[in-house]
Coordinates of C-alpha atoms in Angstrom, one line a residue:
M15 CA 12.2 23.9 330.0
P16 CA 11.2 23.3 333.9
P17 CA 8.9 20.3 334.4
E18 CA 6.3 22.6 335.4
S19 CA 6.0 24.3 332.0
G20 CA 6.1 20.9 330.7
D21 CA 2.9 19.9 332.1
A22 CA 1.1 23.1 331.6
T23 CA 1.9 22.5 328.2
L24 CA 0.5 18.9 328.0
Q25 CA -2.4 19.9 330.0
L26 CA -3.4 22.3 327.5
S27 CA -3.1 20.2 324.6
R28 CA -5.4 17.5 325.9
R29 CA -8.0 20.7 326.7
G30 CA -7.7 21.6 323.1
L31 CA -8.5 17.9 321.8
L32 CA -11.6 18.3 324.0
V33 CA -12.6 21.5 323.1
S34 CA -12.5 20.2 319.5
G35 CA -14.7 17.2 320.3
A36 CA -17.2 19.7 322.2
V37 CA -17.5 22.3 319.2
A38 CA -19.2 19.3 317.0
A39 CA -21.6 18.7 320.0
S40 CA -22.4 22.0 321.8
A41 CA -21.7 25.2 321.5
L42 CA -22.5 25.6 325.1
V43 CA -20.1 23.2 326.2
V44 CA -17.4 24.6 324.1
A45 CA -18.0 28.1 326.2
G46 CA -17.4 26.1 329.2
C47 CA -14.3 24.5 328.5
A48 CA -13.2 28.1 327.0
E49 CA -13.6 29.4 330.6
G50 CA -12.0 26.2 332.2
S51 CA -9.1 26.9 329.8
E52 CA -8.7 30.5 330.8
S53 CA -8.4 29.7 334.3
A54 CA -6.1 26.8 333.7
G55 CA -3.6 29.6 332.2
Q56 CA -4.4 32.0 334.9
D57 CA -3.2 29.3 337.7
A58 CA -0.1 28.3 335.9
A59 CA 1.0 31.8 335.8
P60 CA 2.9 32.0 339.0
D61 CA 4.9 29.1 337.8
A62 CA 6.0 30.9 334.8
A63 CA 10.1 31.2 333.9
P64 CA 11.4 34.3 335.5
I65 CA 12.1 37.4 333.0
M66 CA 15.9 37.6 332.3
G67 CA 15.7 40.7 331.1
D68 CA 15.5 42.0 334.5
D69 CA 18.8 40.7 335.6
I70 CA 21.4 43.5 336.3
V71 CA 25.0 42.6 336.7
A72 CA 26.8 45.7 339.2
F73 CA 28.3 48.6 337.2
D74 CA 30.8 49.8 340.2
G75 CA 33.4 47.4 341.7
E76 CA 37.3 46.4 341.7
H77 CA 37.1 45.4 338.3
Q78 CA 35.2 46.6 335.3
A79 CA 32.4 44.5 334.5
G80 CA 32.2 42.4 331.3
I81 CA 35.4 40.6 331.5
E82 CA 35.1 37.8 334.4
T83 CA 31.4 37.8 333.6
P84 CA 30.1 35.1 332.1
P85 CA 29.9 35.8 328.3
Q86 CA 26.0 36.9 327.3
A87 CA 24.6 36.4 324.0
H88 CA 25.7 39.6 321.7
V89 CA 28.0 42.0 321.5
A90 CA 28.7 45.2 319.8
L91 CA 32.4 46.2 320.2
V92 CA 33.0 49.6 318.9
G93 CA 36.0 51.4 318.0
F94 CA 36.6 55.1 318.5
N95 CA 39.2 57.6 318.1
L96 CA 39.2 61.0 319.4
K97 CA 38.9 64.1 317.1
T98 CA 41.4 66.0 316.2
K99 CA 40.1 69.3 318.0
T100 CA 39.4 67.0 321.5
T101 CA 42.0 68.4 324.2
A102 CA 43.3 66.7 327.2
R103 CA 40.0 68.0 329.4
G104 CA 37.8 66.8 326.6
A105 CA 39.2 63.4 326.7
K106 CA 38.6 63.6 330.3
A107 CA 35.0 65.2 330.1
L108 CA 34.2 62.2 328.0
M109 CA 34.9 59.4 330.6
R110 CA 33.0 61.3 332.7
L111 CA 30.1 61.4 330.6
W112 CA 30.6 57.8 329.4
T113 CA 30.7 56.2 333.0
E114 CA 27.9 58.4 334.3
D115 CA 25.6 56.8 331.3
A116 CA 27.0 53.8 331.6
R117 CA 26.2 53.4 335.2
R118 CA 22.5 54.1 334.9
L119 CA 21.9 52.3 331.9
C120 CA 23.4 49.1 333.2
T121 CA 21.1 49.5 336.0
A122 CA 17.9 50.1 334.2
E123 CA 18.2 53.9 334.8
N124 CA 17.9 56.5 332.1
P125 CA 20.7 58.5 331.3
V126 CA 20.1 62.4 332.0
G127 CA 18.8 63.9 328.9
S128 CA 17.5 60.6 327.1
L129 CA 14.1 60.4 325.5
E130 CA 14.2 56.7 325.2
S131 CA 13.5 55.7 328.4
E132 CA 11.4 52.4 327.5
L133 CA 14.8 50.7 325.8
T134 CA 16.2 51.4 329.1
Q135 CA 14.1 49.4 331.2
T136 CA 15.4 45.2 330.0
P137 CA 19.1 45.7 331.0
A138 CA 19.4 41.7 330.4
S139 CA 23.1 41.4 332.3
L140 CA 23.9 44.8 330.1
T141 CA 27.6 45.5 330.7
I142 CA 29.8 48.2 329.2
T143 CA 33.5 47.9 329.4
C144 CA 35.9 50.5 328.5
G145 CA 39.4 50.1 327.0
W146 CA 42.1 52.9 326.1
G147 CA 44.8 52.9 323.0
E148 CA 47.7 54.0 323.0
G149 CA 46.5 56.8 321.4
F150 CA 44.1 57.8 323.9
F151 CA 47.3 57.8 326.0
A152 CA 49.3 60.6 323.7
K153 CA 46.0 62.5 323.3
T154 CA 45.6 62.9 327.1
G155 CA 49.3 63.3 328.2
A156 CA 48.9 60.1 330.9
E157 CA 51.5 57.9 331.5
K158 CA 51.1 54.3 329.3
P159 CA 52.0 50.9 330.3
E160 CA 54.9 50.3 328.5
W161 CA 53.7 47.4 327.3
L162 CA 50.8 49.1 325.5
G163 CA 50.8 49.7 321.7
D164 CA 50.0 48.1 318.3
V165 CA 49.8 44.5 318.5
R166 CA 52.5 42.9 316.3
K167 CA 52.1 42.0 313.1
Y168 CA 52.4 38.4 311.9
S169 CA 53.3 36.2 309.0
R170 CA 50.0 35.2 308.4
D171 CA 47.9 38.1 308.9
K172 CA 46.0 39.9 306.3
L173 CA 45.1 43.2 308.3
R174 CA 42.4 45.5 306.8
P175 CA 42.9 49.0 308.2
E176 CA 39.3 49.2 308.8
W177 CA 39.8 47.0 311.6
G178 CA 42.6 48.4 312.7
Q179 CA 43.5 49.8 316.4
T180 CA 41.7 52.8 317.4
D181 CA 42.2 55.5 320.8
L182 CA 39.2 54.0 322.5
V183 CA 37.3 50.7 322.8
L184 CA 33.9 49.9 324.2
Q185 CA 32.7 46.2 324.3
I186 CA 29.0 46.4 324.9
C187 CA 27.6 43.1 325.9
S188 CA 24.0 42.1 326.8
D189 CA 21.4 38.8 326.4
D190 CA 19.1 41.1 324.5
P191 CA 19.8 42.5 320.9
L192 CA 17.6 45.5 320.9
T193 CA 19.1 46.5 324.2
T194 CA 22.5 46.1 322.9
A195 CA 21.9 47.8 319.6
F196 CA 20.4 50.7 322.0
V197 CA 23.2 51.2 324.5
M198 CA 25.5 51.0 321.5
R199 CA 23.5 54.1 319.5
H200 CA 23.3 56.0 323.1
M201 CA 27.0 55.6 324.0
T202 CA 28.0 56.3 320.3
R203 CA 25.7 59.6 320.3
A204 CA 26.9 60.8 323.7
S205 CA 30.5 60.9 322.2
S206 CA 30.0 62.7 319.2
S207 CA 31.4 65.9 320.3
Y208 CA 34.7 64.1 321.1
A209 CA 35.2 61.1 319.3
E210 CA 34.1 59.6 315.7
T211 CA 33.5 55.8 315.2
A212 CA 36.3 53.9 313.2
W213 CA 34.6 50.6 313.3
V214 CA 31.7 48.2 314.8
Q215 CA 32.2 44.6 315.4
Q216 CA 28.6 43.1 315.8
G217 CA 28.5 39.2 317.0
F218 CA 26.9 36.6 319.1
G219 CA 26.9 33.5 321.7
H220 CA 25.2 31.0 322.9
A221 CA 21.5 32.6 324.4
N222 CA 20.7 33.0 327.8
G223 CA 19.3 29.6 328.8
S224 CA 19.8 27.4 325.6
A225 CA 22.9 25.8 327.5
A226 CA 23.5 24.9 331.3
K227 CA 25.5 27.7 333.6
G228 CA 29.4 27.5 332.8
E229 CA 29.4 25.4 330.0
T230 CA 31.7 26.1 327.2
A231 CA 30.5 28.0 324.2
R232 CA 31.3 26.5 320.9
N233 CA 32.2 28.9 317.8
L234 CA 31.3 28.4 314.3
F235 CA 33.6 25.5 313.8
G236 CA 31.8 23.8 316.2
Q237 CA 34.9 23.1 319.0
K238 CA 34.3 24.2 322.3
D239 CA 36.0 27.3 322.9
G240 CA 37.4 28.8 326.3
T241 CA 38.0 25.6 327.9
V242 CA 41.5 26.6 329.3
N243 CA 39.8 29.9 330.9
P244 CA 40.5 30.9 334.5
H245 CA 37.5 29.5 336.7
T246 CA 38.7 30.5 339.8
H247 CA 39.4 34.0 341.8
E248 CA 43.3 32.8 342.0
E249 CA 43.3 32.3 338.9
F250 CA 41.9 35.4 337.8
M251 CA 44.1 37.1 339.9
D252 CA 47.4 35.1 338.5
Q253 CA 46.4 35.9 334.7
V254 CA 44.1 38.5 333.8
W255 CA 43.7 41.4 336.8
I256 CA 47.2 43.5 337.1
D257 CA 47.8 43.6 340.6
E258 CA 50.2 46.4 341.5
G259 CA 51.6 49.5 340.4
R260 CA 49.6 52.6 338.9
F261 CA 47.5 50.4 336.4
A262 CA 46.4 48.0 339.4
G263 CA 43.2 46.7 339.2
G264 CA 42.9 46.7 335.2
T265 CA 43.9 44.1 332.3
V266 CA 44.6 44.1 328.9
M267 CA 42.4 43.7 326.0
V268 CA 43.6 42.5 322.7
V269 CA 41.1 42.0 319.6
R270 CA 41.7 40.0 316.4
R271 CA 38.7 40.1 313.9
I272 CA 39.4 36.5 312.0
H273 CA 38.1 35.3 309.1
M274 CA 37.1 31.4 309.2
N275 CA 36.5 29.6 305.2
L276 CA 33.6 27.6 306.8
D277 CA 33.0 26.4 303.0
T278 CA 36.1 24.3 303.0
W279 CA 36.2 23.7 307.0
E280 CA 32.9 21.7 306.0
E281 CA 34.9 20.0 303.1
L282 CA 36.5 17.7 306.3
D283 CA 35.3 14.5 308.3
R284 CA 35.1 14.4 311.8
A285 CA 38.3 12.7 312.5
A286 CA 40.0 15.6 310.4
R287 CA 38.5 18.4 312.1
E288 CA 39.8 16.7 315.3
T289 CA 43.2 16.1 314.5
A290 CA 43.5 19.6 313.5
T291 CA 41.9 21.2 316.8
G292 CA 43.4 18.7 318.9
R293 CA 40.0 17.8 321.1
K294 CA 37.1 15.8 320.5
L295 CA 33.9 17.7 318.8
D296 CA 31.1 16.3 321.1
T297 CA 32.6 16.7 324.8
G298 CA 36.2 19.0 324.1
A299 CA 38.1 16.5 325.7
P300 CA 41.8 16.3 324.4
M301 CA 42.0 13.3 322.2
H302 CA 43.7 11.4 324.9
G303 CA 41.0 12.3 327.4
T304 CA 37.0 11.5 328.0
D305 CA 36.3 14.7 329.8
E306 CA 36.6 18.4 328.4
F307 CA 38.8 19.6 331.5
D308 CA 41.0 16.6 331.5
P309 CA 44.0 18.1 331.6
V310 CA 46.0 18.0 328.3
D311 CA 49.4 15.7 327.8
L312 CA 51.1 16.1 325.4
E313 CA 53.2 13.3 325.3
A314 CA 49.8 10.4 325.7
R315 CA 49.8 8.0 323.0
E316 CA 47.4 6.1 321.2
S317 CA 46.8 2.2 320.6
F318 CA 49.3 2.6 317.4
G319 CA 52.0 4.4 319.7
L320 CA 51.5 7.4 318.0
K321 CA 51.0 10.5 320.1
A322 CA 47.4 11.0 320.3
I323 CA 47.5 14.8 319.9
D324 CA 49.1 15.9 316.8
P325 CA 52.1 18.3 317.7
S326 CA 50.8 21.0 315.0
S327 CA 47.0 20.8 316.4
H328 CA 45.7 24.1 317.7
V329 CA 45.9 22.9 321.2
A330 CA 49.1 21.6 320.8
R331 CA 50.6 25.1 319.5
A332 CA 48.6 27.0 322.0
H333 CA 49.3 25.1 325.4
P334 CA 51.9 26.7 327.6
P335 CA 55.5 25.4 327.6
K336 CA 56.5 23.6 330.7
D337 CA 58.8 26.4 331.6
H338 CA 56.5 29.2 331.0
P339 CA 53.2 28.3 332.4
E340 CA 52.0 32.1 332.8
Q341 CA 51.1 32.1 328.8
K342 CA 47.6 31.8 329.4
I343 CA 45.1 34.0 329.0
L344 CA 40.8 34.9 329.3
R345 CA 39.1 34.1 325.9
R346 CA 35.9 35.7 325.5
P347 CA 35.4 35.5 321.9
F348 CA 31.9 36.1 319.9
N349 CA 31.0 34.6 316.3
F350 CA 29.8 36.8 313.4
N351 CA 27.8 35.3 310.7
L352 CA 27.0 38.3 307.8
A353 CA 25.8 38.1 304.4
P354 CA 28.3 36.9 301.5
S355 CA 29.8 39.3 299.8
P356 CA 29.2 40.5 296.9
D357 CA 33.0 40.9 295.9
N358 CA 33.6 37.3 296.4
P359 CA 31.2 35.6 293.7
G360 CA 30.2 32.0 294.5
Q361 CA 31.2 32.5 298.4
L362 CA 28.8 30.4 300.4
S363 CA 29.6 32.0 303.8
N364 CA 31.2 35.3 305.1
A365 CA 31.5 34.5 309.4
G366 CA 34.3 34.2 311.4
Q367 CA 35.2 35.5 315.4
I368 CA 35.5 38.2 317.2
F369 CA 38.6 37.0 319.2
I370 CA 38.8 38.8 322.7
C371 CA 41.3 38.1 325.3
F372 CA 42.3 39.3 328.6
Q373 CA 45.5 39.3 330.3
K374 CA 48.2 41.1 332.5
D375 CA 50.7 41.6 330.0
P376 CA 50.2 40.8 326.3
T377 CA 54.3 40.4 325.8
K378 CA 54.4 37.6 328.1
Q379 CA 50.7 36.0 327.3
F380 CA 49.4 36.7 324.1
E381 CA 52.1 37.4 322.4
P382 CA 54.3 34.2 322.7
I383 CA 51.2 32.3 322.1
Q384 CA 49.9 33.9 318.8
A385 CA 53.7 33.5 317.9
R386 CA 53.6 29.6 317.8
L387 CA 50.2 30.0 316.4
D388 CA 51.5 32.1 313.2
E389 CA 54.3 29.6 313.1
Q390 CA 52.7 26.6 312.9
D391 CA 49.0 25.4 313.7
Q392 CA 46.5 23.2 311.5
L393 CA 43.9 25.9 311.7
N394 CA 45.7 28.5 310.0
T395 CA 44.6 26.2 307.0
W396 CA 40.6 27.5 307.5
I397 CA 41.3 30.8 309.4
T398 CA 42.7 34.2 308.7
H399 CA 43.4 37.3 311.1
I400 CA 41.8 40.4 309.2
G401 CA 41.9 42.6 312.0
S402 CA 44.1 43.6 315.3
A403 CA 44.0 46.2 318.2
M404 CA 44.9 46.4 321.7
Y405 CA 43.5 48.2 325.0
Y406 CA 44.7 49.0 328.4
V407 CA 40.9 48.2 330.1
P408 CA 41.3 50.7 333.6
A409 CA 40.4 49.3 336.9
G410 CA 36.5 49.5 338.3
T411 CA 34.9 52.5 339.6
S412 CA 33.0 53.4 342.8
G413 CA 30.0 55.5 343.0
G414 CA 30.2 58.8 341.3
S415 CA 34.6 57.9 339.8
Y416 CA 34.7 57.7 336.2
W417 CA 36.8 55.3 334.4
G418 CA 40.7 55.6 334.6
E419 CA 40.1 58.6 337.0
S420 CA 43.4 57.8 338.9
L421 CA 45.2 58.2 335.9
L422 CA 43.6 61.1 334.3
E423 CA 43.7 63.6 337.6
T424 CA 47.6 63.1 338.6

């Protein structure tokens, strides 16, 4: 809270005490104090914090928004399958319709035909990101990237069909839960002639303003999650954005739904939790370091001569090998925390993570990283992957164009 707000609160508190004393003495004094308080409130109004609900993220651009955009507080990730009757022409019509509506919603404009104009006035950094699964390419006849397909099943996966691959995905993010819910409803309704909803994954992160700008968010295990993400334009170009060929300007989204067993994780002491992750819980620093962004040194030793970072820790297993520095991804995860399932009597929590990552080529980035983690990672004791999907995210748009137009109109 800014100092001005704190001072105003303190002044009102003191006046409240004065008013209370004056009530016992004279009703006239009470009236005078009330008038003074009203005046003070009016004087304090110009110092009020800006309304973050008015924040707008540009919709059009070289790349789709919602990727390089700082993570918002809420996500609705929606998977769709095209209806059997939907033709290639219908799929193109859906892209035009979705893009037009998304462009309006993200700029606080009411989509054509919508009767809920009041619900479009709080964009709160709204972004809507569209991805295409392999099935969308098959339906439209468009040339697909050679690496696009189902995410391979790893040995520890316990995948559930209800969280599987779909033809399309929309990632709807906003700092306001009402906006997120309304936009999800609108985009789902708009697609009803062409596609059916397969699943909805709703999640959350830190509320806007609850953490310093740029601070790494924490997951439900208490870890800072995303420390090694790209931060500069050069890093995003190197790791995330496809820079040549027909698919330039786009990227690849991988979604993994992860169940986190908080009940057994919380049985560990802090030292055991840090050993499993390979980082200090308070600062996020590697076990040999003091700052979150200290470079990871897998050969660093602690005072007894043992490796400071356990070789089977999450950090050690996820770290790119020296001969494969390209094995890096942008992590953009959200938490979920649902009511305990009636199918699991005695369960204290039903929580986890919607793991979303972006990269140029999943075969060179996500897949080798996940293969190492599947082979050995201490966190596997407390996490289970229950959903998996992969999508190509087309390049951004300019005014009047629609998602993937250059791929569908050739």
